Short mmCIF file of C-alpha atoms in Angstrom, two decimals:
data_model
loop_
_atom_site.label_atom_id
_atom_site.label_comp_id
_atom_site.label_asym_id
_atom_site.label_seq_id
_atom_site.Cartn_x
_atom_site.Cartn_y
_atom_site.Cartn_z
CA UNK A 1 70.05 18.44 -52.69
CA UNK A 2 71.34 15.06 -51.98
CA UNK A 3 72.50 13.45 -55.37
CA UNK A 4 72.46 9.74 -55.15
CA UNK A 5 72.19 8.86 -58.61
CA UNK A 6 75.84 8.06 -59.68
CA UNK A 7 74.70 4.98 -61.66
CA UNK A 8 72.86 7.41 -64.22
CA UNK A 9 75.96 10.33 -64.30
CA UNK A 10 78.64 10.84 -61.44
CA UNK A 11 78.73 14.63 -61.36
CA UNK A 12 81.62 16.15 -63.16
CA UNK A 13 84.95 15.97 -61.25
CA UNK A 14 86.81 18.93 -60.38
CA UNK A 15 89.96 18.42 -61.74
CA UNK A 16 87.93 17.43 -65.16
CA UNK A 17 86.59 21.04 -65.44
CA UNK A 18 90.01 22.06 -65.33
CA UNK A 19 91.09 20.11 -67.66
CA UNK A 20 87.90 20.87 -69.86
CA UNK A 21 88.16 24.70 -69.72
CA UNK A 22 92.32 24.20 -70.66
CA UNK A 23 91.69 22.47 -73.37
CA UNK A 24 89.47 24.29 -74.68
CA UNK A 25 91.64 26.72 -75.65
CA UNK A 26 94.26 24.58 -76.97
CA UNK A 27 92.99 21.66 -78.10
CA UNK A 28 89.95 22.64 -80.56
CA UNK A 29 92.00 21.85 -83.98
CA UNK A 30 91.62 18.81 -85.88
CA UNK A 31 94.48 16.49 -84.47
CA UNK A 32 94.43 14.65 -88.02
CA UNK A 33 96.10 17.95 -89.95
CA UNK A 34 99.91 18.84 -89.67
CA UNK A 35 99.97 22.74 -88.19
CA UNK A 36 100.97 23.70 -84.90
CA UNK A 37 97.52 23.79 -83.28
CA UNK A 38 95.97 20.40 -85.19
CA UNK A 39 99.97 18.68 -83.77
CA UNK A 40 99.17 20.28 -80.41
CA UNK A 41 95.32 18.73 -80.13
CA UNK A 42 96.73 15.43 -81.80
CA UNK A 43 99.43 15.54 -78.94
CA UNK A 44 96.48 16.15 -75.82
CA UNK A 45 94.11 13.36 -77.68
CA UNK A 46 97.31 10.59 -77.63
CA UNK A 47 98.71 11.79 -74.20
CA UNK A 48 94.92 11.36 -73.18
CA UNK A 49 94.37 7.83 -75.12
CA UNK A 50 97.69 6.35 -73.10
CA UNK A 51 96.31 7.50 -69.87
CA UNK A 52 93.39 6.19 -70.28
CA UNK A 53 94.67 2.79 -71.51
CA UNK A 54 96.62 2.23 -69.21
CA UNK A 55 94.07 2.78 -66.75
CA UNK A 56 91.76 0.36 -68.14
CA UNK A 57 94.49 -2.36 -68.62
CA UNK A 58 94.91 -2.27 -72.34
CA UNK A 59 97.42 -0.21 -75.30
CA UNK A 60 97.02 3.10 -76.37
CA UNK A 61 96.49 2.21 -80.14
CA UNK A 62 93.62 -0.48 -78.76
CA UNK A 63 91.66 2.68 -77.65
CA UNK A 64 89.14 4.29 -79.64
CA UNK A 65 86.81 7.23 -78.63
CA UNK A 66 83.02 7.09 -79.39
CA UNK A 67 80.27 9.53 -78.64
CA UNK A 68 78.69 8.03 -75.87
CA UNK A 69 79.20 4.70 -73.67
CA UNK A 70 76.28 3.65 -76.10
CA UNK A 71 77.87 3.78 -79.20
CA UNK A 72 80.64 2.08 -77.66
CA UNK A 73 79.08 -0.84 -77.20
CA UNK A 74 76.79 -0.37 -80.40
CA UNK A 75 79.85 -0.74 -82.05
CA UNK A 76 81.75 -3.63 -80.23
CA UNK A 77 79.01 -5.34 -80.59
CA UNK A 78 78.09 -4.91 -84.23
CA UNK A 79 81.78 -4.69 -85.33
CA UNK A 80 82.69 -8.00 -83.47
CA UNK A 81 79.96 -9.80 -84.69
CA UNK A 82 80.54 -8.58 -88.30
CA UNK A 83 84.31 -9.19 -88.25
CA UNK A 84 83.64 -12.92 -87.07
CA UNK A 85 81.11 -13.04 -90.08
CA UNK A 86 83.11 -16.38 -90.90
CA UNK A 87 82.95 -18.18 -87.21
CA UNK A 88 79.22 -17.75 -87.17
CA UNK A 89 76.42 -15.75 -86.21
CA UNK A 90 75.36 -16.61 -82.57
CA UNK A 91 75.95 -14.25 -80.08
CA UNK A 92 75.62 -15.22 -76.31
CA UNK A 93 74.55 -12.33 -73.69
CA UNK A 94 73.16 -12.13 -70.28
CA UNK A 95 69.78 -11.37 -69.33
CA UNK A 96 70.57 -8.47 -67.51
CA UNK A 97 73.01 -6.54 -69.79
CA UNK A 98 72.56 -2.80 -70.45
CA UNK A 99 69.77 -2.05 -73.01
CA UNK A 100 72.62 -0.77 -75.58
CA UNK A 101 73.49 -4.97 -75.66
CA UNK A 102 70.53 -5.88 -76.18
CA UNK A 103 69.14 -3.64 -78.56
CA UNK A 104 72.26 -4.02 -80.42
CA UNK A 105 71.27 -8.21 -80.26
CA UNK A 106 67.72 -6.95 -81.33
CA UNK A 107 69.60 -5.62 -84.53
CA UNK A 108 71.55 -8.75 -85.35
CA UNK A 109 68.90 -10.57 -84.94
CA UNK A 110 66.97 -8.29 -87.43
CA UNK A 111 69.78 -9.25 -89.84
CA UNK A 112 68.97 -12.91 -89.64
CA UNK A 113 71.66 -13.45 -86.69
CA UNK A 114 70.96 -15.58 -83.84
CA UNK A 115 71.09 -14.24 -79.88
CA UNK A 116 71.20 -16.54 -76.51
CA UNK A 117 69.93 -14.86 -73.56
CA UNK A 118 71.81 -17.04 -70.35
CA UNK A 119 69.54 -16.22 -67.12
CA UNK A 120 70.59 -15.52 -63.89
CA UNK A 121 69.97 -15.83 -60.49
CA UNK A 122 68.10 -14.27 -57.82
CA UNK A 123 71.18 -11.93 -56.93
CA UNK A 124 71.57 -10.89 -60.83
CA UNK A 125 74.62 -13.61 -61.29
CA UNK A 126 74.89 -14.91 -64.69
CA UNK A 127 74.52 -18.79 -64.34
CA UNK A 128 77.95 -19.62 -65.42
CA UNK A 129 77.48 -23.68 -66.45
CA UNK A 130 74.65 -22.01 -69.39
CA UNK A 131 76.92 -18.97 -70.31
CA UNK A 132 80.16 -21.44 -70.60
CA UNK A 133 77.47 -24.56 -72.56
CA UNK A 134 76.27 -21.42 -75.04
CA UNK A 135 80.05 -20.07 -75.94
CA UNK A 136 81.05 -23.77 -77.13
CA UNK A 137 78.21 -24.07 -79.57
CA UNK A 138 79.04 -24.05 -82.91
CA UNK A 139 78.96 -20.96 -84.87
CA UNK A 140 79.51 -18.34 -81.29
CA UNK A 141 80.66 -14.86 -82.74
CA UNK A 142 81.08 -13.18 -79.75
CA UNK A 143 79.48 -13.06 -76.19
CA UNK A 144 78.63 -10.51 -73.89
CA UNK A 145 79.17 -9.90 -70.34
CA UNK A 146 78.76 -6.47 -67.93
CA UNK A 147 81.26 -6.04 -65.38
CA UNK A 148 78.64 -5.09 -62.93
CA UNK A 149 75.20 -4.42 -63.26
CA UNK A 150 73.82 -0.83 -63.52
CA UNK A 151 70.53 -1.55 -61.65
CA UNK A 152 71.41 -3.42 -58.73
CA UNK A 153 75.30 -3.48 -58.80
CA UNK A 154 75.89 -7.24 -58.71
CA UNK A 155 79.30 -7.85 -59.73
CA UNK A 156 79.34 -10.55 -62.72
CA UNK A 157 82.29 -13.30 -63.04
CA UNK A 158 84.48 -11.66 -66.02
CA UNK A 159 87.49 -13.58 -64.96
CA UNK A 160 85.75 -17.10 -65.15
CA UNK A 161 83.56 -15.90 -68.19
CA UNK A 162 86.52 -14.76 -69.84
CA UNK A 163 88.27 -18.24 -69.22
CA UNK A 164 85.32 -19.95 -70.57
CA UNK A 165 85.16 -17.82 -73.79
CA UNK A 166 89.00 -18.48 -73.89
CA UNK A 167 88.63 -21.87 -74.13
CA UNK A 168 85.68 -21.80 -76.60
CA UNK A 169 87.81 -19.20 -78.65
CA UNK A 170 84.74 -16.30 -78.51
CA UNK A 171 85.80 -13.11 -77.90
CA UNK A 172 83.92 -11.76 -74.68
CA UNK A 173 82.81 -8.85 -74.65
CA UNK A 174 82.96 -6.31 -71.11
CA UNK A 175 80.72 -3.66 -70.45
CA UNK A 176 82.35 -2.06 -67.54
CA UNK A 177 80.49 1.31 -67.77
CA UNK A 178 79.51 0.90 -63.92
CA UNK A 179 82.62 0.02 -62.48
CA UNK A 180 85.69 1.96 -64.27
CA UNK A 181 87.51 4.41 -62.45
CA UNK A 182 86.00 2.53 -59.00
CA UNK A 183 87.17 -0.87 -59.66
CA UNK A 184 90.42 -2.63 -60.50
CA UNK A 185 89.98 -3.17 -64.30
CA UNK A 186 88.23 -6.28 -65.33
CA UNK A 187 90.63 -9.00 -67.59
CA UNK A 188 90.38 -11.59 -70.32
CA UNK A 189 88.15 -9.46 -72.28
CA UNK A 190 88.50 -9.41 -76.01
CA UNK A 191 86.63 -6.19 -76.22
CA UNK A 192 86.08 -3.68 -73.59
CA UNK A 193 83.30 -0.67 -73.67
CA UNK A 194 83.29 2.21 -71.24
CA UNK A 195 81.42 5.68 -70.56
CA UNK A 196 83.54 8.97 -68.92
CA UNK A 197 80.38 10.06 -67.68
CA UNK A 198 80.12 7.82 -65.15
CA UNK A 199 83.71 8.11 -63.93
CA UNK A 200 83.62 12.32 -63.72
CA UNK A 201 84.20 12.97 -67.15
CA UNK A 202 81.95 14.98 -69.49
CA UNK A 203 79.05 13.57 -71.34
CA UNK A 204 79.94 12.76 -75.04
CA UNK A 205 83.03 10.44 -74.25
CA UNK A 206 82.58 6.83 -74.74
CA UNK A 207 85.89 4.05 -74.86
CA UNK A 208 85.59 1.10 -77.36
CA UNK A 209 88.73 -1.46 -76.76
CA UNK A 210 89.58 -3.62 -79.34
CA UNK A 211 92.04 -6.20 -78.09
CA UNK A 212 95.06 -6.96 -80.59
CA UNK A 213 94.24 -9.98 -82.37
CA UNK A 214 90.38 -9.71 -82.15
CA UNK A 215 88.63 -9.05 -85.80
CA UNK A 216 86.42 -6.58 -86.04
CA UNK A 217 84.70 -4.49 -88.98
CA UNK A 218 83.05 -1.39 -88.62
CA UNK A 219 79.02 -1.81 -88.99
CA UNK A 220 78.83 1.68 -90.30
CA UNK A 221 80.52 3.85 -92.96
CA UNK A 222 84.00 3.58 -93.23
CA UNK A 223 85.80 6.88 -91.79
CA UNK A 224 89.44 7.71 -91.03
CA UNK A 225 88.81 8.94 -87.52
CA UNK A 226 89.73 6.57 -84.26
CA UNK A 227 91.97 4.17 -86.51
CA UNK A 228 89.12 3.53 -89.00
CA UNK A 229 86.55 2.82 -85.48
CA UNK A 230 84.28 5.56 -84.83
CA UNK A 231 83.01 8.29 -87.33
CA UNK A 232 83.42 11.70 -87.02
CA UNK A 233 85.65 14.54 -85.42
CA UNK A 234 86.73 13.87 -81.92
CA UNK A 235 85.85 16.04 -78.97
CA UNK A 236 89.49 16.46 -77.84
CA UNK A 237 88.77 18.87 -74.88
CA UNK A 238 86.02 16.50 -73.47
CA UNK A 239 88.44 13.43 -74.28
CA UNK A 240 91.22 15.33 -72.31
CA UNK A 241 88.62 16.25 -69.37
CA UNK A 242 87.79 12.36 -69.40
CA UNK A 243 91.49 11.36 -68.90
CA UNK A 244 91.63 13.97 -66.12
CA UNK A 245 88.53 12.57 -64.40
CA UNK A 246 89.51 8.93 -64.72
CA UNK A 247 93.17 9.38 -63.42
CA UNK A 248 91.51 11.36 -60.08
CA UNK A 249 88.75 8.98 -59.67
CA UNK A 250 91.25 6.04 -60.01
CA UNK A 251 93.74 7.77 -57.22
CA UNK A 252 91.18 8.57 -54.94
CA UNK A 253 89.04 5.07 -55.47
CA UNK A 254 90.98 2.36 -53.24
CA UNK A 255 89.72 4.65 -50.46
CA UNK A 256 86.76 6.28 -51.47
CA UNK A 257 85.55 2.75 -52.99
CA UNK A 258 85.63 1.26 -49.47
CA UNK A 259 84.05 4.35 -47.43
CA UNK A 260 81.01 4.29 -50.14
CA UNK A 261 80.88 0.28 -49.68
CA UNK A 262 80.51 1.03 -46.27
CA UNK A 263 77.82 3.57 -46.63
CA UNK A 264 75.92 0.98 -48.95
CA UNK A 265 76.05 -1.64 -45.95
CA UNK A 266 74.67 0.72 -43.60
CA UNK A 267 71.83 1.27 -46.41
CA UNK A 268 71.76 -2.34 -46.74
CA UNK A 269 71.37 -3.20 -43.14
CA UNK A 270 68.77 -0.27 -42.12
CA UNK A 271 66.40 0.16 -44.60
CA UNK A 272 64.87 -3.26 -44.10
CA UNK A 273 64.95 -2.85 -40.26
CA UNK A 274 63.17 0.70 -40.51
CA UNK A 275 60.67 -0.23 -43.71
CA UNK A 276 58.36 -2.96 -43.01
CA UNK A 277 57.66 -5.62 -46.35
CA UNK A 278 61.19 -4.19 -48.19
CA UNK A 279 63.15 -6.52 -50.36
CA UNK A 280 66.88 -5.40 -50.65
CA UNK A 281 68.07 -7.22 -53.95
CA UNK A 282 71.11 -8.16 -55.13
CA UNK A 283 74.72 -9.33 -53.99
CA UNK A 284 75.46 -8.13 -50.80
CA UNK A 285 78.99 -8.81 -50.72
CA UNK A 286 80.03 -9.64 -54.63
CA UNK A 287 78.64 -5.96 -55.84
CA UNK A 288 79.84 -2.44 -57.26
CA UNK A 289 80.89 -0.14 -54.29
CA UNK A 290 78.40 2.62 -54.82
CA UNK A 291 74.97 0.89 -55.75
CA UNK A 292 72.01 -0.35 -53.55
CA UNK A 293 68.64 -1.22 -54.82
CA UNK A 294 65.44 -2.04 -52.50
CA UNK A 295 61.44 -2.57 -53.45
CA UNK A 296 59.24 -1.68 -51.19
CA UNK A 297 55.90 -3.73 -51.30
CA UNK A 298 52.78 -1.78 -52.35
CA UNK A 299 54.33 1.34 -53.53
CA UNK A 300 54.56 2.58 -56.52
CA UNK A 301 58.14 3.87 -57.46
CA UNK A 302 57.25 7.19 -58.78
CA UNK A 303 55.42 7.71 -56.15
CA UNK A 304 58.22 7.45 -54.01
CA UNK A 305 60.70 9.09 -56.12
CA UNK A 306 58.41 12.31 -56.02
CA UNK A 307 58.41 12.34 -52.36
CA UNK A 308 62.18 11.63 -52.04
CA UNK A 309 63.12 14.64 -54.68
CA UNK A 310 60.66 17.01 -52.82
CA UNK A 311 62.93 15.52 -49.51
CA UNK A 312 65.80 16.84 -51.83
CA UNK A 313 67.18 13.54 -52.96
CA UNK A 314 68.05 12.93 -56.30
CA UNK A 315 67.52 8.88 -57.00
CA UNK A 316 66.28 7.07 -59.91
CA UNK A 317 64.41 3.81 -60.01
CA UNK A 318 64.17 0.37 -62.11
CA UNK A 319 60.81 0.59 -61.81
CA UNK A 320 58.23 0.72 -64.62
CA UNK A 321 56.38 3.78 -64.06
CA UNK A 322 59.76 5.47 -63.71
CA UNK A 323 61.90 4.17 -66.53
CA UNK A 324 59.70 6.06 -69.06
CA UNK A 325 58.61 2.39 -70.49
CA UNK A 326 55.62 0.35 -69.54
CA UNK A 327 57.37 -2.63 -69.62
CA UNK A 328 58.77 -3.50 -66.00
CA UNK A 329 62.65 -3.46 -65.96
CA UNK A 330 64.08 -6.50 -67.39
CA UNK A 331 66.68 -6.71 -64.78
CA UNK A 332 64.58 -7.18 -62.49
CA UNK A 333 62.42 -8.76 -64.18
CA UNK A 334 65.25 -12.00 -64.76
CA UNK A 335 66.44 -11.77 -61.27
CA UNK A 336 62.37 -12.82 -60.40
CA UNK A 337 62.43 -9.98 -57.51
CA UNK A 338 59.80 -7.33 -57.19
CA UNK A 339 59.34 -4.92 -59.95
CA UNK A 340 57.66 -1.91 -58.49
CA UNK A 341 58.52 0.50 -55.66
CA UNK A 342 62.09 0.17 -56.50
CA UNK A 343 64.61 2.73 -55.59
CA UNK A 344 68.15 2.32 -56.84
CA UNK A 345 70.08 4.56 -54.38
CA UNK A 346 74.09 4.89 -56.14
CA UNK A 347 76.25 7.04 -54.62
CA UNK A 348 78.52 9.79 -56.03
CA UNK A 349 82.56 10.21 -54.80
CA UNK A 350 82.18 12.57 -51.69
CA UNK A 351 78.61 11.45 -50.69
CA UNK A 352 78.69 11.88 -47.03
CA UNK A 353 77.47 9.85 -44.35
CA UNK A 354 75.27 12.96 -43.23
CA UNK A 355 73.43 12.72 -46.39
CA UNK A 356 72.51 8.83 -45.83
CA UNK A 357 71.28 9.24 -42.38
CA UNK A 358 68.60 11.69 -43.36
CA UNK A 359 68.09 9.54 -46.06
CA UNK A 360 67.68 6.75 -43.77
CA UNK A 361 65.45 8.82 -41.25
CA UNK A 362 63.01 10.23 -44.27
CA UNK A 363 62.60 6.81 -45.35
CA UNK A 364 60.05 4.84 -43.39
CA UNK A 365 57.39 7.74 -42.82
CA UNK A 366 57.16 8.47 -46.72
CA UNK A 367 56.63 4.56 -47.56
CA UNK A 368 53.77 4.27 -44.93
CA UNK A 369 52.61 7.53 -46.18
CA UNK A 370 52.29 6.14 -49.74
CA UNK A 371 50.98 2.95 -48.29
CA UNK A 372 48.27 4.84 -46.60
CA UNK A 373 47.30 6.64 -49.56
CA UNK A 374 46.96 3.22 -51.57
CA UNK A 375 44.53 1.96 -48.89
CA UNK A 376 46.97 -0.32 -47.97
CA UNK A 377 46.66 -1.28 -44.26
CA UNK A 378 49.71 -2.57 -42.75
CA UNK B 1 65.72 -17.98 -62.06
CA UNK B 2 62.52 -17.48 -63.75
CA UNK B 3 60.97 -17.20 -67.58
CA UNK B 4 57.51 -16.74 -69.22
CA UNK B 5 56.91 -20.94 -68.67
CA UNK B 6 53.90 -21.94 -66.81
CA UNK B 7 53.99 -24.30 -64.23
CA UNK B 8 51.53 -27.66 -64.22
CA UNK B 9 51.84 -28.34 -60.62
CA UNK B 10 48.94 -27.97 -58.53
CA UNK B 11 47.22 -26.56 -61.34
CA UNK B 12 44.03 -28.74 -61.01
CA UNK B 13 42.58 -27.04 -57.51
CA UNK B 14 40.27 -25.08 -58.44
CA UNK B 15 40.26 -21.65 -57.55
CA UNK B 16 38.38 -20.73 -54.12
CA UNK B 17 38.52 -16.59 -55.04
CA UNK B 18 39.28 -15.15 -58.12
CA UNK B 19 40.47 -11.14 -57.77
CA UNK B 20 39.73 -9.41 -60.96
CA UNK B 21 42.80 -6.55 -61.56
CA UNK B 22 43.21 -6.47 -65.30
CA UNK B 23 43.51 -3.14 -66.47
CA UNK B 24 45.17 -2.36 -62.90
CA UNK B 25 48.70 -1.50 -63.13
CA UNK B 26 50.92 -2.93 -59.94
CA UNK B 27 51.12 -2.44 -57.54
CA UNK B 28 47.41 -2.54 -57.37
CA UNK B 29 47.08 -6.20 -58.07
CA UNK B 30 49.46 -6.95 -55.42
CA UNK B 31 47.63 -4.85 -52.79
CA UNK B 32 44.08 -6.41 -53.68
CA UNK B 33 45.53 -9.89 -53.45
CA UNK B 34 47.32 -9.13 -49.73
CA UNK B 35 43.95 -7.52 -48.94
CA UNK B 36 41.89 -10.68 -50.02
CA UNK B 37 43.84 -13.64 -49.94
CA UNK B 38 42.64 -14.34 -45.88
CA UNK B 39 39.45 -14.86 -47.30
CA UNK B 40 40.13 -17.95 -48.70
CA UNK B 41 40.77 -20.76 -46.39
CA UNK B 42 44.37 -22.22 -45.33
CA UNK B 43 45.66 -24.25 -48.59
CA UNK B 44 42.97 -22.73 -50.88
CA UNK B 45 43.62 -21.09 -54.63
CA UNK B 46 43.48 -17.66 -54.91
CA UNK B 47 43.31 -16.53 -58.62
CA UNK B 48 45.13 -13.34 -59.36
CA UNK B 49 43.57 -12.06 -63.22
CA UNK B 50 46.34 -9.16 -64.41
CA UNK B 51 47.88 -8.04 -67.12
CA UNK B 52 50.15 -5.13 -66.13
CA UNK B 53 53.52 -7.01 -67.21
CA UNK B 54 55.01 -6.31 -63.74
CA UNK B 55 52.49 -8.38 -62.14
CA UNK B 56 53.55 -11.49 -64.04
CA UNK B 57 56.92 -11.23 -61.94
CA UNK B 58 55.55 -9.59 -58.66
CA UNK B 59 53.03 -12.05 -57.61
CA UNK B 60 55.24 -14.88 -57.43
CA UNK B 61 57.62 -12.23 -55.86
CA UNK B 62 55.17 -11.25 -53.48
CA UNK B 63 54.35 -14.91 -52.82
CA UNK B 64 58.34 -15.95 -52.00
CA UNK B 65 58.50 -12.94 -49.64
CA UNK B 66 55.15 -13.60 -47.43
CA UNK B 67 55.75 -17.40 -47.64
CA UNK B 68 52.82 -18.05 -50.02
CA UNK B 69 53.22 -20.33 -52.89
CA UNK B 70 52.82 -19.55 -56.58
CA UNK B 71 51.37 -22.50 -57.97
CA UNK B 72 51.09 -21.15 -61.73
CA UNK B 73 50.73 -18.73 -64.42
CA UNK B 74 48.07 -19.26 -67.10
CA UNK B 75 47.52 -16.95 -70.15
CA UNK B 76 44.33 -15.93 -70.87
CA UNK B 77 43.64 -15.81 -73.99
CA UNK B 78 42.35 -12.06 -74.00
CA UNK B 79 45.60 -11.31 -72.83
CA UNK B 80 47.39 -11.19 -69.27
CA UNK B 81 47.47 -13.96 -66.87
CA UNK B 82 45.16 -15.80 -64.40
CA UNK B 83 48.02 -16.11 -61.58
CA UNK B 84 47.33 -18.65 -59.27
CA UNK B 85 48.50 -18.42 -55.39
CA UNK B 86 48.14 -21.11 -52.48
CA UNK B 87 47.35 -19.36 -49.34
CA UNK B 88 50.08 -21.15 -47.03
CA UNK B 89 49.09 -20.10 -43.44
#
């Protein structure tokens, strides 16, 4: 089987499961009690915080673990907005964000808050003039921007985002769940969210940064755990297997970054040659390493994502029928590009160029296939 | 860019074909309009009735990638859209 679905979970990383199975035996006490075992957990949880900080360009004590990349941004969205009760209640997001932003704006909302959904263009780019207009409005909380996207890979403009927020005084917020551990770290964020998942690490590890300075109040119940952050016990062992995970991927991602980029353009380049009527979407050039999206015209995803697993290729889709919604995505949907037969192909560290040519050569017969079947004459 | 807005422009042609896909879920809609649109002539309306969501953005898609033109988008007020296409060649 042929994994290409890195954008969903990159597959655990070796030296993670190491790391996992060590600390399992040694770091399952509770790191906030004072005997040998809790001081040795507490010890593997702050060793792993600092390496993890520094790897995402903030402090240790900014660092907060969270169940999931979810709840991460649940709560630096919630807790920004309700720490900044005072400036306002406007939040400014993207149209393409993550579905954890914007069903966290669906909340505030709910609560009687106000949320600003800046477009973007046909490549997925936030339209920077309305996202800088929005964060000088009166009464701006907090905004939100992803560092990439997760369906297409477009890279978004943190830096000038951040300079606009900056100048507005709104804390931005940075989803980077698609591109830590394979990009350089994004900057000028206020708050930064993050998922170990998708660098190698183990499910059940999410990062919430809280930049120095920025106010923020927990939206839940108040609990001691994660300075006062996130509720409940950590998961040191998985926390230690994410620190592992992110300090390979980061070693190994200058050049495995640029080999997968390269696999991408090949992607890129052939499918529309070999598929008649396909649509490649978003940036070519401005975009995560590992993640290429097409539609193909007249198909219907699933349809195509059945014949590609039964090919052994494990890929996932934007597409309605696929994304276990009836609504079509809404990533898509803003960029104005085709909805259906969409195949978001993201590649895993290690995929090999082997893999993508038989990709690449199973391709165009299973479209026409599907196309045949549909009564669709070509 | 694009949002939920209807466009006015061109809006008065009447249609020459209407293609009835509501209840169709894309991309049928799509397929029947490619299928039916060279029955209308050169410049004429083809109106596209749907109301799978996905058809809302994928006509005009459609239309931007074979060179037709989207002229509009009308609710109808049973729900879904009457999405009308110019036939450009």
């Amino acid at each position: 089987m042929a994994y290409f679905d890195a954008a969903s979970t990159e597959p655990l990383h070796p030296q993670a499961r190491e790391a996992l199975i060590a600390a399992l035996d040694v770091g399952w006490a509770d790191p906030a009690r004072l005997y040998g075992p809790a001081r040795r957990a507490r010890m593997l949880l702050e060793q792993a915080r600092t390496e993890i900080a520094e790897a995402l360009g903030a402090r240790p004590d900014e660092v907060s673990f969270t169940a999931s990349g979810t709840q991460a941004v649940h709560l630096g969205v919630l807790g920004t907005l309700h720490g900044r009760r005072r400036a306002g209640r406007r939040l400014v997001t993207s149209a393409v964000e993550h579905s954890s932003v914007l069903h966290a704006a669906g909340i505030h909302e709910r609560d009687g808050g106000s949320v600003e959904t800046i477009g973007v263009g046909r490549t997925g780019v936030v339209d920077l003039a309305a996202f800088g207009e929005a964060v000088l409005a009166g009464g701006t909380a907090l905004a939100c921007l992803q560092s990439a996207n997760h369906e297409v890979g477009t890279v978004q403009p943190v830096a000038e985002a951040a300079a606009l927020c900056a100048e507005a005084g709104v804390p931005l917020l940075v989803d980077a769940a698609q591109t830590a551990g394979r990009m350089p770290p994004p900057d000028g964020w206020s708050v930064l969210t993050a998922s170990a998942h998708k660098w190698g690490g183990p499910a059940g590890v999410g990062v919430l940064v809280v930049r120095k300075g920025t106010r923020w109040r927990t939206p839940l119940p108040e609990d001691d755990r994660e300075r006062r952050r996130v509720p409940g016990f950590e998961n040191v062992p998985a926390i230690v297997a994410a620190a592992a995970a992110l300090r390979a991927m980061a070693a190994e991602s200058a050049q495995e970054s640029a080999r997968l980029s390269s696999l991408v353009d090949r992607i890129r380049r052939e499918v529309p040659r070999l598929v008649p009527d396909v649509e490649v979407i978003g940036d070519p050039v401005a975009r995560a390493p590992h993640i290429v999206t097409f539609s193909c015209l007249y198909v219907e995803g699933e349809a195509l994502l059945t014949e590609l697993d039964k090919a052994g290729f494990a890929i996932s889709s934007g597409s309605s029928c696929t994304a276990s919604t009836l609504r079509p995505s809404h990533v898509l949907e803003a960029m104005g590009v085709l909805t259906h037969g969409n195949v978001r192909v993201s590649l895993p560290q290690g995929a090999s160029g082997t893999d993508v040519d038989r990709f690449l050569a199973v391709l165009p017969d299973m479209v026409r296939r599907i196309r045949e079947d549909a009564g669709v004459r070509t | 860019m694009t949002s939920r807005q209807t466009a006015a422009e061109g809006s008065t042609q009447p249609p020459a074909l209407t293609i009835d896909a509501l209840g169709k879920k894309c991309p049928i809609p799509i397929i029947m309009l490619a299928e039916q649109i060279n029955q209308v002539p050169r410049n004429g309306i083809v109106s596209v009735l749907a109301d799978d969501p996905a058809a809302f953005t994928d006509i005009p898609a459609w239309c931007r990638l074979k060179s037709h033109h989207h002229v509009a988008s009308h609710e109808l007020p049973g729900g879904g859209w009457a999405i009308h296409v110019r036939r450009n060649y």
